[in-house]
Short mmCIF file of C-alpha atoms and ligand atoms in Angstrom, two decimals:
data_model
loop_
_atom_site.label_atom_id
_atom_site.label_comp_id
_atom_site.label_asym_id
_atom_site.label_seq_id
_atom_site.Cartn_x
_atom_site.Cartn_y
_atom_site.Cartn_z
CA UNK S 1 23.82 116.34 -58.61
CA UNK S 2 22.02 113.06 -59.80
CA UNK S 3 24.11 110.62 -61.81
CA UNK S 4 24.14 111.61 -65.38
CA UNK S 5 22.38 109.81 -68.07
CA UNK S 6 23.92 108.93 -71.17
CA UNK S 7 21.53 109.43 -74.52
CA UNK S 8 22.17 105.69 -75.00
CA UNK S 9 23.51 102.81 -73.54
CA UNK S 10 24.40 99.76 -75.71
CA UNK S 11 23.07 96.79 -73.73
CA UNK S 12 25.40 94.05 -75.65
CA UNK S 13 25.05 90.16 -74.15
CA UNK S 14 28.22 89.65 -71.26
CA UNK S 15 31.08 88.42 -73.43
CA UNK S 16 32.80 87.02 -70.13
CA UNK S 17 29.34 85.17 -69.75
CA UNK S 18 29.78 83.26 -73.35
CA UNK S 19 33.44 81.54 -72.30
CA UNK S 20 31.71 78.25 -72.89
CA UNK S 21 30.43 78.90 -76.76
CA UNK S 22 33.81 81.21 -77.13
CA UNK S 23 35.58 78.18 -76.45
CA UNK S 24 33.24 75.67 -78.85
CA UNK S 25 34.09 78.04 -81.76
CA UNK S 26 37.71 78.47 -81.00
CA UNK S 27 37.71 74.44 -80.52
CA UNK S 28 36.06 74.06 -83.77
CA UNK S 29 38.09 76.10 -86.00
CA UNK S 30 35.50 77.20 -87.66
CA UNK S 31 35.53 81.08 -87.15
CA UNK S 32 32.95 82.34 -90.30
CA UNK S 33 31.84 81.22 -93.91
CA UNK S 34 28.11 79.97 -92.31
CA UNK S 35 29.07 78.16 -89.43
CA UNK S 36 27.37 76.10 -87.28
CA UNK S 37 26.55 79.15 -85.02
CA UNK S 38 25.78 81.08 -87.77
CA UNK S 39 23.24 78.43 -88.67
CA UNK S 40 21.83 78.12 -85.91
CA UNK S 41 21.19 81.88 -85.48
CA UNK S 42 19.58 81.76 -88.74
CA UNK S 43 17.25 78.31 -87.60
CA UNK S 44 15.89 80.47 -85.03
CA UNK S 45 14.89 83.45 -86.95
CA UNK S 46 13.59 81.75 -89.18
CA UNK S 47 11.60 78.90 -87.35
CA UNK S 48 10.89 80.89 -83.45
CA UNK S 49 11.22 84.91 -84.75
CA UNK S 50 9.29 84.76 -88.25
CA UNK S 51 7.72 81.31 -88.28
CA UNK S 52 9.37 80.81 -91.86
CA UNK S 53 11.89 78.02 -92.48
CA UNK S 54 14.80 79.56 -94.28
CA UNK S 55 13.34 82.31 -94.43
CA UNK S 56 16.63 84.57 -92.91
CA UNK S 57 20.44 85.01 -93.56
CA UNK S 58 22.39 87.25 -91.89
CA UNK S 59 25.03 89.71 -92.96
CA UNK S 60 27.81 91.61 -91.26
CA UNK S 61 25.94 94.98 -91.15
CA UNK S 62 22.76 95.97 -92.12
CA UNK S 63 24.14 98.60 -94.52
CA UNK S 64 26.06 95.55 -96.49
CA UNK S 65 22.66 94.17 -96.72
CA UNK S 66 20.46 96.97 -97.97
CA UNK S 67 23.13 96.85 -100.48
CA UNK S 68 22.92 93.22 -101.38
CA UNK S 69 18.78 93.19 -100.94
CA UNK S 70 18.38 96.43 -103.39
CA UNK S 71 21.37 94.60 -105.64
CA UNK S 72 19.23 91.28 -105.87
CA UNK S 73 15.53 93.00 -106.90
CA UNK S 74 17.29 95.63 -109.57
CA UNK S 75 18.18 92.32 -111.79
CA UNK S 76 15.28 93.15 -113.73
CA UNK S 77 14.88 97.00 -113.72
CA UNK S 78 18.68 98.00 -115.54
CA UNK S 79 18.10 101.20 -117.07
CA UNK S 80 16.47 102.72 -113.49
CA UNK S 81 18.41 104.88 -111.42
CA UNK S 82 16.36 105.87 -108.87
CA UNK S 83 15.39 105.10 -105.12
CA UNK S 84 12.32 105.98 -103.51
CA UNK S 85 12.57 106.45 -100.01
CA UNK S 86 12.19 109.01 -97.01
CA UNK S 87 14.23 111.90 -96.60
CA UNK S 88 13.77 111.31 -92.92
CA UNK S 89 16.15 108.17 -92.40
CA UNK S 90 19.37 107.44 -91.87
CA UNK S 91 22.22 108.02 -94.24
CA UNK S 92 23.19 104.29 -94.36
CA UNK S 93 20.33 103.88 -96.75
CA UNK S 94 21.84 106.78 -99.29
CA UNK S 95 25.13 105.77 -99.10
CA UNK S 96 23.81 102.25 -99.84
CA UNK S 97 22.01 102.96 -102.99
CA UNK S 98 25.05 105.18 -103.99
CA UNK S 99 27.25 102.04 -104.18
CA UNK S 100 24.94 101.13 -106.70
CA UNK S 101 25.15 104.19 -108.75
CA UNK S 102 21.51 104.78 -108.18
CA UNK S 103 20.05 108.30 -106.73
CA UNK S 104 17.76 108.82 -103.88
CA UNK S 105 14.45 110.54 -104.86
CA UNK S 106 12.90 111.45 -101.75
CA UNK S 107 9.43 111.39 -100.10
CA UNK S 108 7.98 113.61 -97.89
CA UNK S 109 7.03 112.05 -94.16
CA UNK S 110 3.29 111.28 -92.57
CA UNK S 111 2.60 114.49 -90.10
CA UNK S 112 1.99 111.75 -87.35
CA UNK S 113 3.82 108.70 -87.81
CA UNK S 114 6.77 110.44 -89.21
CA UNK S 115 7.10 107.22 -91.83
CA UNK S 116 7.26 107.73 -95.72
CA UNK S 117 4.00 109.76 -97.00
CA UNK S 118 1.95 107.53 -99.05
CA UNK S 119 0.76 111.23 -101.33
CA UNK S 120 4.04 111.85 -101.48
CA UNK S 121 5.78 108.18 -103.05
CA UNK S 122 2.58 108.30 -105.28
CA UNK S 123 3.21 111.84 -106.79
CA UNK S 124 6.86 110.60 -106.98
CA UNK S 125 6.15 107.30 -108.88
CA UNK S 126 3.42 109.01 -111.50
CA UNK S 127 6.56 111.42 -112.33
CA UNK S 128 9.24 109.40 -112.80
CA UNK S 129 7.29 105.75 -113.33
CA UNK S 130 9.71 103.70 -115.03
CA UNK S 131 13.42 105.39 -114.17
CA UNK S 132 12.27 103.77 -110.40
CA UNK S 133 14.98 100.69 -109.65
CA UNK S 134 13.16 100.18 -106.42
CA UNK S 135 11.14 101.37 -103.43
CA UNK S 136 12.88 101.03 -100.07
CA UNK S 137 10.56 102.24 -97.36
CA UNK S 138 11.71 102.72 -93.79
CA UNK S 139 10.08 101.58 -90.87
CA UNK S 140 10.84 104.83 -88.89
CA UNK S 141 11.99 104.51 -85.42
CA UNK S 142 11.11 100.91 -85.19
CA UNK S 143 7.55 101.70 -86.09
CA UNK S 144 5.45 98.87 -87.87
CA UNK S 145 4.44 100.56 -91.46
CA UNK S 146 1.96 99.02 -93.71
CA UNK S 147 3.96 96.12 -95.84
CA UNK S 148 0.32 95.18 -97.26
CA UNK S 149 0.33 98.67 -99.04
CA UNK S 150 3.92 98.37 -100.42
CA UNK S 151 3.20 94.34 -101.93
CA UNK S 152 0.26 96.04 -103.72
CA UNK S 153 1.90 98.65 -104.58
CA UNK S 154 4.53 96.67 -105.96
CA UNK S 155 2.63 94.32 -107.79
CA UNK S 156 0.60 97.87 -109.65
CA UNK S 157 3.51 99.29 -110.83
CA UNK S 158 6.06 96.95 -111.09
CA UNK S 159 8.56 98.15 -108.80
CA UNK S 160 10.00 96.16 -106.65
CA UNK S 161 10.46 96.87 -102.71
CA UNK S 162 13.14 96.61 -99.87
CA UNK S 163 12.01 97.47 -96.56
CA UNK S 164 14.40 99.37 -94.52
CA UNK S 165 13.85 98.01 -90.81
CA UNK S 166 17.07 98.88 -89.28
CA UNK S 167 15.94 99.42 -86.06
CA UNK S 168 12.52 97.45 -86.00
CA UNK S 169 14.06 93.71 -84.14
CA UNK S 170 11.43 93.16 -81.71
CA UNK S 171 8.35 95.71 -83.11
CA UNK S 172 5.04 93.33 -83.98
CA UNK S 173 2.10 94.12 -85.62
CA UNK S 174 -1.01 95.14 -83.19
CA UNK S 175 -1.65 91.50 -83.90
CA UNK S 176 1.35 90.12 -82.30
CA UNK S 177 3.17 88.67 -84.85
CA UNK S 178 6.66 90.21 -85.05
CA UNK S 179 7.09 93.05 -87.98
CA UNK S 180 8.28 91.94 -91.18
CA UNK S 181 7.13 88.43 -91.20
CA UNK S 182 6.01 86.96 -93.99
CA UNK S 183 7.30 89.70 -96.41
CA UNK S 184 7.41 89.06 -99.84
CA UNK S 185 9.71 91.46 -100.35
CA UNK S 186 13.71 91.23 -98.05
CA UNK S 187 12.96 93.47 -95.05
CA UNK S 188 16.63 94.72 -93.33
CA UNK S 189 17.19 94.59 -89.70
CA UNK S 190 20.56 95.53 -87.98
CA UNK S 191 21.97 94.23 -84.86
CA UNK S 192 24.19 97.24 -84.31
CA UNK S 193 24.52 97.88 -80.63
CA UNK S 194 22.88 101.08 -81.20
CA UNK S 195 19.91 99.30 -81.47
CA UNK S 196 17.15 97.59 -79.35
CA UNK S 197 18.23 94.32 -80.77
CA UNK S 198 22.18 95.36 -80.40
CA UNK S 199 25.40 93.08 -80.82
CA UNK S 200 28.05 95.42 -81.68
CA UNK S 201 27.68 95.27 -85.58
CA UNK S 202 25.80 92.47 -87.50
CA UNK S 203 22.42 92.57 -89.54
CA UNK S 204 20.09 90.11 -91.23
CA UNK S 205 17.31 89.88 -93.96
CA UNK S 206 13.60 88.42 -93.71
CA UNK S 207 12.22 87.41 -96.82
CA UNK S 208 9.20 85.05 -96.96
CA UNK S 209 10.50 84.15 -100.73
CA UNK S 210 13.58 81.51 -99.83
CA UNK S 211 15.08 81.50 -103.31
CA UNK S 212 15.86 85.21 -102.63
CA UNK S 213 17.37 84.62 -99.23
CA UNK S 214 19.47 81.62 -100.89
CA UNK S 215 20.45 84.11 -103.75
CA UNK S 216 21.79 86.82 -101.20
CA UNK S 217 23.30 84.34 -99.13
CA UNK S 218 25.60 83.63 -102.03
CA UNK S 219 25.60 86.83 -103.02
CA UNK S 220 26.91 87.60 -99.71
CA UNK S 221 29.81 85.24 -100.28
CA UNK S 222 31.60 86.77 -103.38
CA UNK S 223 28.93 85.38 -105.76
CA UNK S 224 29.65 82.18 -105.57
CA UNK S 225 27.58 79.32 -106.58
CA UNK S 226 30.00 76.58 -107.21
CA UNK S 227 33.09 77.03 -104.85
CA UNK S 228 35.30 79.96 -105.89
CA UNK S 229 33.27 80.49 -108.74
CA UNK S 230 31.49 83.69 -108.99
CA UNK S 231 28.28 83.69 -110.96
CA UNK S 232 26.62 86.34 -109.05
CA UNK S 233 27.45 89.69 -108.39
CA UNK S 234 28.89 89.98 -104.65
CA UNK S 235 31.14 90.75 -101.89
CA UNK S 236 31.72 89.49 -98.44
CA UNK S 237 29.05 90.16 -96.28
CA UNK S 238 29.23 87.13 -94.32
CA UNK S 239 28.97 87.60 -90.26
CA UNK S 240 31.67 85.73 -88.17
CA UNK S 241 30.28 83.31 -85.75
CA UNK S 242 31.17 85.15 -82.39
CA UNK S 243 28.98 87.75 -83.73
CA UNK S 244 26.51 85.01 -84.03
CA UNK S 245 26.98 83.81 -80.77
CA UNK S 246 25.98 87.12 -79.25
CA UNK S 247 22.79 87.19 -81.09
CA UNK S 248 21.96 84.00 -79.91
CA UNK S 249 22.38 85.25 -76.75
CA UNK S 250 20.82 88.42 -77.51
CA UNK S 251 17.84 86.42 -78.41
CA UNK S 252 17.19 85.09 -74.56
CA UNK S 253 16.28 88.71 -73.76
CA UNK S 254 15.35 91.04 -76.39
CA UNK S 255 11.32 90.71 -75.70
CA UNK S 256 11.77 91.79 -72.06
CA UNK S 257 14.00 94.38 -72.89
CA UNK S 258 11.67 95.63 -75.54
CA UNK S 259 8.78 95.41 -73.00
CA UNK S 260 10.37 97.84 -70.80
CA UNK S 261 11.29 100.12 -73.43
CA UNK S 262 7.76 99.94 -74.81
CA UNK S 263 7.08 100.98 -70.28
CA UNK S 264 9.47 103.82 -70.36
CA UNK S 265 8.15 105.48 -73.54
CA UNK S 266 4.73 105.45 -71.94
CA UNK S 267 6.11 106.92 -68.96
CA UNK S 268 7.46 109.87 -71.35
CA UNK S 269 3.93 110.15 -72.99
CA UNK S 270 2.86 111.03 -69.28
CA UNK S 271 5.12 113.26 -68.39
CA UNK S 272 5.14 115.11 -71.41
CA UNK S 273 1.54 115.70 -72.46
CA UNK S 274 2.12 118.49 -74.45
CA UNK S 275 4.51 117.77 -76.51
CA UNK S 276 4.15 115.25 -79.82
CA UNK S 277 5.09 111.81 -80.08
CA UNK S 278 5.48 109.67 -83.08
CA UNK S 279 1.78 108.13 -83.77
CA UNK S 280 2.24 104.56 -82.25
CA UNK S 281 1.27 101.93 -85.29
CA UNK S 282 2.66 98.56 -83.61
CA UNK S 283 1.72 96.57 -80.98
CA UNK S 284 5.04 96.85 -79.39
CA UNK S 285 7.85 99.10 -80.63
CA UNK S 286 11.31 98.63 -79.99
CA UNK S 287 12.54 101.70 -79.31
CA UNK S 288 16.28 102.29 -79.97
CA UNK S 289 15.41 106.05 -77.85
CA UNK S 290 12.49 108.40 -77.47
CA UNK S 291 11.68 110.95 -80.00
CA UNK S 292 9.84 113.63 -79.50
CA UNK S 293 8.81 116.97 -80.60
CA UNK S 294 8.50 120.04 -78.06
CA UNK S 295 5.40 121.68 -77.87
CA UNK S 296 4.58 124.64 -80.47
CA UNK S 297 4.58 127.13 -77.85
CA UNK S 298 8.35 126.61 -77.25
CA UNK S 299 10.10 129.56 -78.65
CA UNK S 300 13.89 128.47 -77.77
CA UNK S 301 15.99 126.49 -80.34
CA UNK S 302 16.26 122.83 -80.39
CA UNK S 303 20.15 123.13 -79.59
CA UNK S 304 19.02 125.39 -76.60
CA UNK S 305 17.04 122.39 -75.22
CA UNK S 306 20.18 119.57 -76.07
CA UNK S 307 22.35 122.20 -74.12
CA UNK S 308 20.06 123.02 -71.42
CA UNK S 309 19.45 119.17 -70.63
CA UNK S 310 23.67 118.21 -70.91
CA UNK S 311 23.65 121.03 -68.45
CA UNK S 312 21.94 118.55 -66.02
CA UNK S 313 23.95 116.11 -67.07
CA UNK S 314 21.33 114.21 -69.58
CA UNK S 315 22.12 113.12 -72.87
CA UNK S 316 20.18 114.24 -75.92
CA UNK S 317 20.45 114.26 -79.67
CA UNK S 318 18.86 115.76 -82.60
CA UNK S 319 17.24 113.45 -85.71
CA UNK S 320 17.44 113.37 -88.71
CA UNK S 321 19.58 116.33 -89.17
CA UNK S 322 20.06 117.29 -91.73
CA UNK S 323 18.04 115.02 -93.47
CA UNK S 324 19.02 113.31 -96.61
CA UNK S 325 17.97 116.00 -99.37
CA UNK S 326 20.34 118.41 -96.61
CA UNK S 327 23.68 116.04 -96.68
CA UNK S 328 26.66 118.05 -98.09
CA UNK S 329 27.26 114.52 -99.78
CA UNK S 330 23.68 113.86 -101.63
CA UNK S 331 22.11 117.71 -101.80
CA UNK S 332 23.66 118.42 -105.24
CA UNK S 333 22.32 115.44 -107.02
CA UNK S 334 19.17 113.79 -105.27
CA UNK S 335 15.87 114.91 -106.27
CA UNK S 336 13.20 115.51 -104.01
CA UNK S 337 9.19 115.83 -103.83
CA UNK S 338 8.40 118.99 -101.56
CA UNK S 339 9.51 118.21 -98.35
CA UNK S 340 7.33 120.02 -96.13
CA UNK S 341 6.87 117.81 -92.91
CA UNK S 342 10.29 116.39 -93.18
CA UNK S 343 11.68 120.05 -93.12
CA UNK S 344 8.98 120.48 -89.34
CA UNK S 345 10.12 117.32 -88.08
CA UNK S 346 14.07 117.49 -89.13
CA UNK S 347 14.24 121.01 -87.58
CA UNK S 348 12.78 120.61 -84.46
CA UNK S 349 12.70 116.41 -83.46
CA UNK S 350 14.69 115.51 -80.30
CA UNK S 351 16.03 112.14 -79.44
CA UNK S 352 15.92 111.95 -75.44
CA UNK S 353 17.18 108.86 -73.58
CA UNK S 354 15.42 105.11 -73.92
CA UNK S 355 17.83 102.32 -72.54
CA UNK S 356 17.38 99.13 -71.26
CA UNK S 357 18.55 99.94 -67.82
CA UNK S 358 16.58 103.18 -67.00
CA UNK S 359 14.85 104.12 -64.31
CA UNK S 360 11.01 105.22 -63.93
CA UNK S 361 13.17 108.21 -61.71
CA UNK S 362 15.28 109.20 -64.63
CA UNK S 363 12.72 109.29 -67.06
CA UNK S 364 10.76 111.48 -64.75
CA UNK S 365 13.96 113.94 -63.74
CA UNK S 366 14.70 113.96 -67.51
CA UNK S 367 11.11 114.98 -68.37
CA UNK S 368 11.05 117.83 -65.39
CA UNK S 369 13.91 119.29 -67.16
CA UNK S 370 12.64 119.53 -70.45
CA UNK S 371 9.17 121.19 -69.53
CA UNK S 372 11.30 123.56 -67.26
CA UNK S 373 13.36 124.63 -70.70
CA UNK S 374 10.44 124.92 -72.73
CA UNK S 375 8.80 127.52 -69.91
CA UNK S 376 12.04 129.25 -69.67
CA UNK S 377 12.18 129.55 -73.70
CA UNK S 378 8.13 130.95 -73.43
CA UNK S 379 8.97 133.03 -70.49
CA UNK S 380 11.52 134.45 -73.13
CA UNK S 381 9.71 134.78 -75.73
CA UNK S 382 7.42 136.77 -73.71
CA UNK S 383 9.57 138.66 -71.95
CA UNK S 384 11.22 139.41 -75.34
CA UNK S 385 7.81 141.16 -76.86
CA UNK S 386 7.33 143.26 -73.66
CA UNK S 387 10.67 144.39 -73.96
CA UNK S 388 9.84 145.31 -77.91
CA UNK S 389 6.70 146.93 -76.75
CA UNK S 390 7.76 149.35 -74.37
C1 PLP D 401 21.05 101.63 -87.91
C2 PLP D 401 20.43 101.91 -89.22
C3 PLP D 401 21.03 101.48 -90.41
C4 PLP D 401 22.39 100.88 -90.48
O1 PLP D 401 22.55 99.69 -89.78
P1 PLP D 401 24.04 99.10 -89.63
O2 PLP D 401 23.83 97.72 -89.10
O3 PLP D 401 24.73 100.00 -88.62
O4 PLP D 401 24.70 99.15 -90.94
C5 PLP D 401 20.36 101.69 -91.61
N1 PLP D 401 19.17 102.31 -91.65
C6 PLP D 401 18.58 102.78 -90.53
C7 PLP D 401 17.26 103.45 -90.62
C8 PLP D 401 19.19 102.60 -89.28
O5 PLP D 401 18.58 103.07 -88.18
#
């Protein structure tokens, strides 16, 4: 049997090949509070990612700062209490704008891209206009949505925008530059290891506006302006600087790594030509794993396929399900547009393996596995209806 392959495999910098900055920051004392590692993570986010001085602080998870980001642009909308975005995301951004005692209200998906359905947030926004806090879009799967859209959409109604680009650290625009910069609006990456762009946990915020990245830095830091004196709301999102030493790192190799994702996922779209992909809308993606939808002819159930393919010893997973209208959690209380595509693509979307170190080989074992359970689920369907005939 062929070695087994994991669904993912965190590719987090060598921490026995950083003894020489472990050492600086145990020799300097300083251990967090925006160190000088910290700082200079920041620096070159700012300056060599986004081409925007001071343009980026970072936060100890990319939850923490969804929270802080959609804190900072409610200031002005108090009596709003809810949050546009996709029901086809993570539950980090939920829980996030449950902290602040605001609801989702939840957009269908594109049929394609899978990202939030511009219909859909329109319908949403001329029913419930004003009780809108804020719009948090999310860049699905690392893809590279259109932030043009949002800032005009913003600027029409009112509402301000958060972009939710957890997993988008290394996507640019067909135009090269990376995804995100510019914004007017704070755009949220994470640095979880999960992630293309993975530490173990961390996060940061883009915003082309500096006096909101100042804002949420102190926000970030109990609300203090003055030292130990809170004039903002906060908590401590601060990231320690070890964590920011494995960014830095992280930052030496991320566009390769992303590169050969970007290789592998065209591989899939090879060996898989009947089944859907997500609509590519980047130049280059960074793809955290591969997810695809079977072909319609497949009769078997999605758990039939994750079994079938753990059977040979690959690792698979289903997304988003439930979905965020389908949490035991959030179904009670969120409100919803229909939720038609989200309801396709939650039901039958499988995550299959996408990891730094993969092999051409794998990707082409793993794919001769899944076409061989989708004919074995269509040879059953068929041999089902003969049976029902005779
Ligand atoms: C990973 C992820 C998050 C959460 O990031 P953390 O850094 O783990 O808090 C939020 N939203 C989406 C869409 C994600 O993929």
């Amino acid at each position: 049997m062929p070695d087994p392959v994991p669904f993912l495999r965190p590719n987090v910098p060598r921490l026995s090949d950083m003894v020489d900055g472990l050492r600086m920051i145990e020799e300097s004392g300083v251990f967090t509070n925006n160190g000088p590692v910290n700082a200079r993570l920041e620096a070159s986010l700012s300056d060599d990612v986004f081409g925007h001085p001071e343009s980026v602080v970072t936060c100890c998870n990319a939850t923490i700062a969804l929270m802080l980001a959609m804190k900072d642009v409610i200031r002005t909308r108090r009596r709003a209490r809810y949050v546009l975005m996709p029901s086809f995301t993570f539950a980090a951004a939920a829980q996030a704008a449950e902290w602040l005692r605001l609801t989702p209200l939840l957009c269908d998906i594109e049929p394609d891209s899978w990202t939030p359905c511009a219909a859909s947030e329109e319908r949403l926004i001329a029913r419930h206009g004003d009780d809108i806090a804020l719009i948090l879009p999310y860049a699905t799967f690392g893809a590279a949505i259109d932030l043009g859209r949002y800032a005009a959409l913003s600027r029409r109604t009112g509402i301000p925008v958060v972009v939710d680009a957890a997993a988008s650290m290394g996507t640019t625009l067909p135009s090269g530059r990376p995804f995100g910069a510019g914004a007017p609006c704070p755009v949220i990456f994470s640095m979880h290891a999960t992630k293309v762009f993975g530490i173990g946990e961390g996060g940061f915020i883009h915003c082309a506006d500096t006096d909101v990245v100042e804002r949420i830095r102190r926000m970030a830091n109990f609300g203090f302006e003055a030292p130990r004196v809170a004039s903002l709301p906060g908590l401590n999102g601060k990231l320690s600087e070890v964590a920011a030493l494995i960014a830095l790192e992280k930052l030496k190799t991320y566009v390769d790594a992303t590169e050969r994702r970007v290789q592998l996922a065209a591989l899939y779209r090879q060996e898989l030509p009947d089944w859907q992909f997500q609509a590519p809308t980047a130049g280059r993606q960074a793809h955290a794993m591969m997810p695809v939808l079977p072909p319609d002819s497949f009769a078997g159930s999605r758990q039939s396929l994750i079994d079938g393919l753990a059977e040979a010893g690959i690792g698979s997973a289903a997304y988003f399900a439930p979905h965020l209208a389908q949490h035991p959690h959030l179904a009670r209380h969120v409100v919803s547009d229909a939720l038609r595509v989200t309801d396709h693509v939650s039901s039958r979307l499988v995550g299959l393996p996408l990891w730094d170190g993969l092999t051409d080989e794998a990707v082409r074992r793993i794919c001769r596995e899944a076409r061989a359970l989708v004919e074995l689920g269509a040879g059953m369907r068929h041999f089902i209806r003969k049976a029902k005939l005779a």
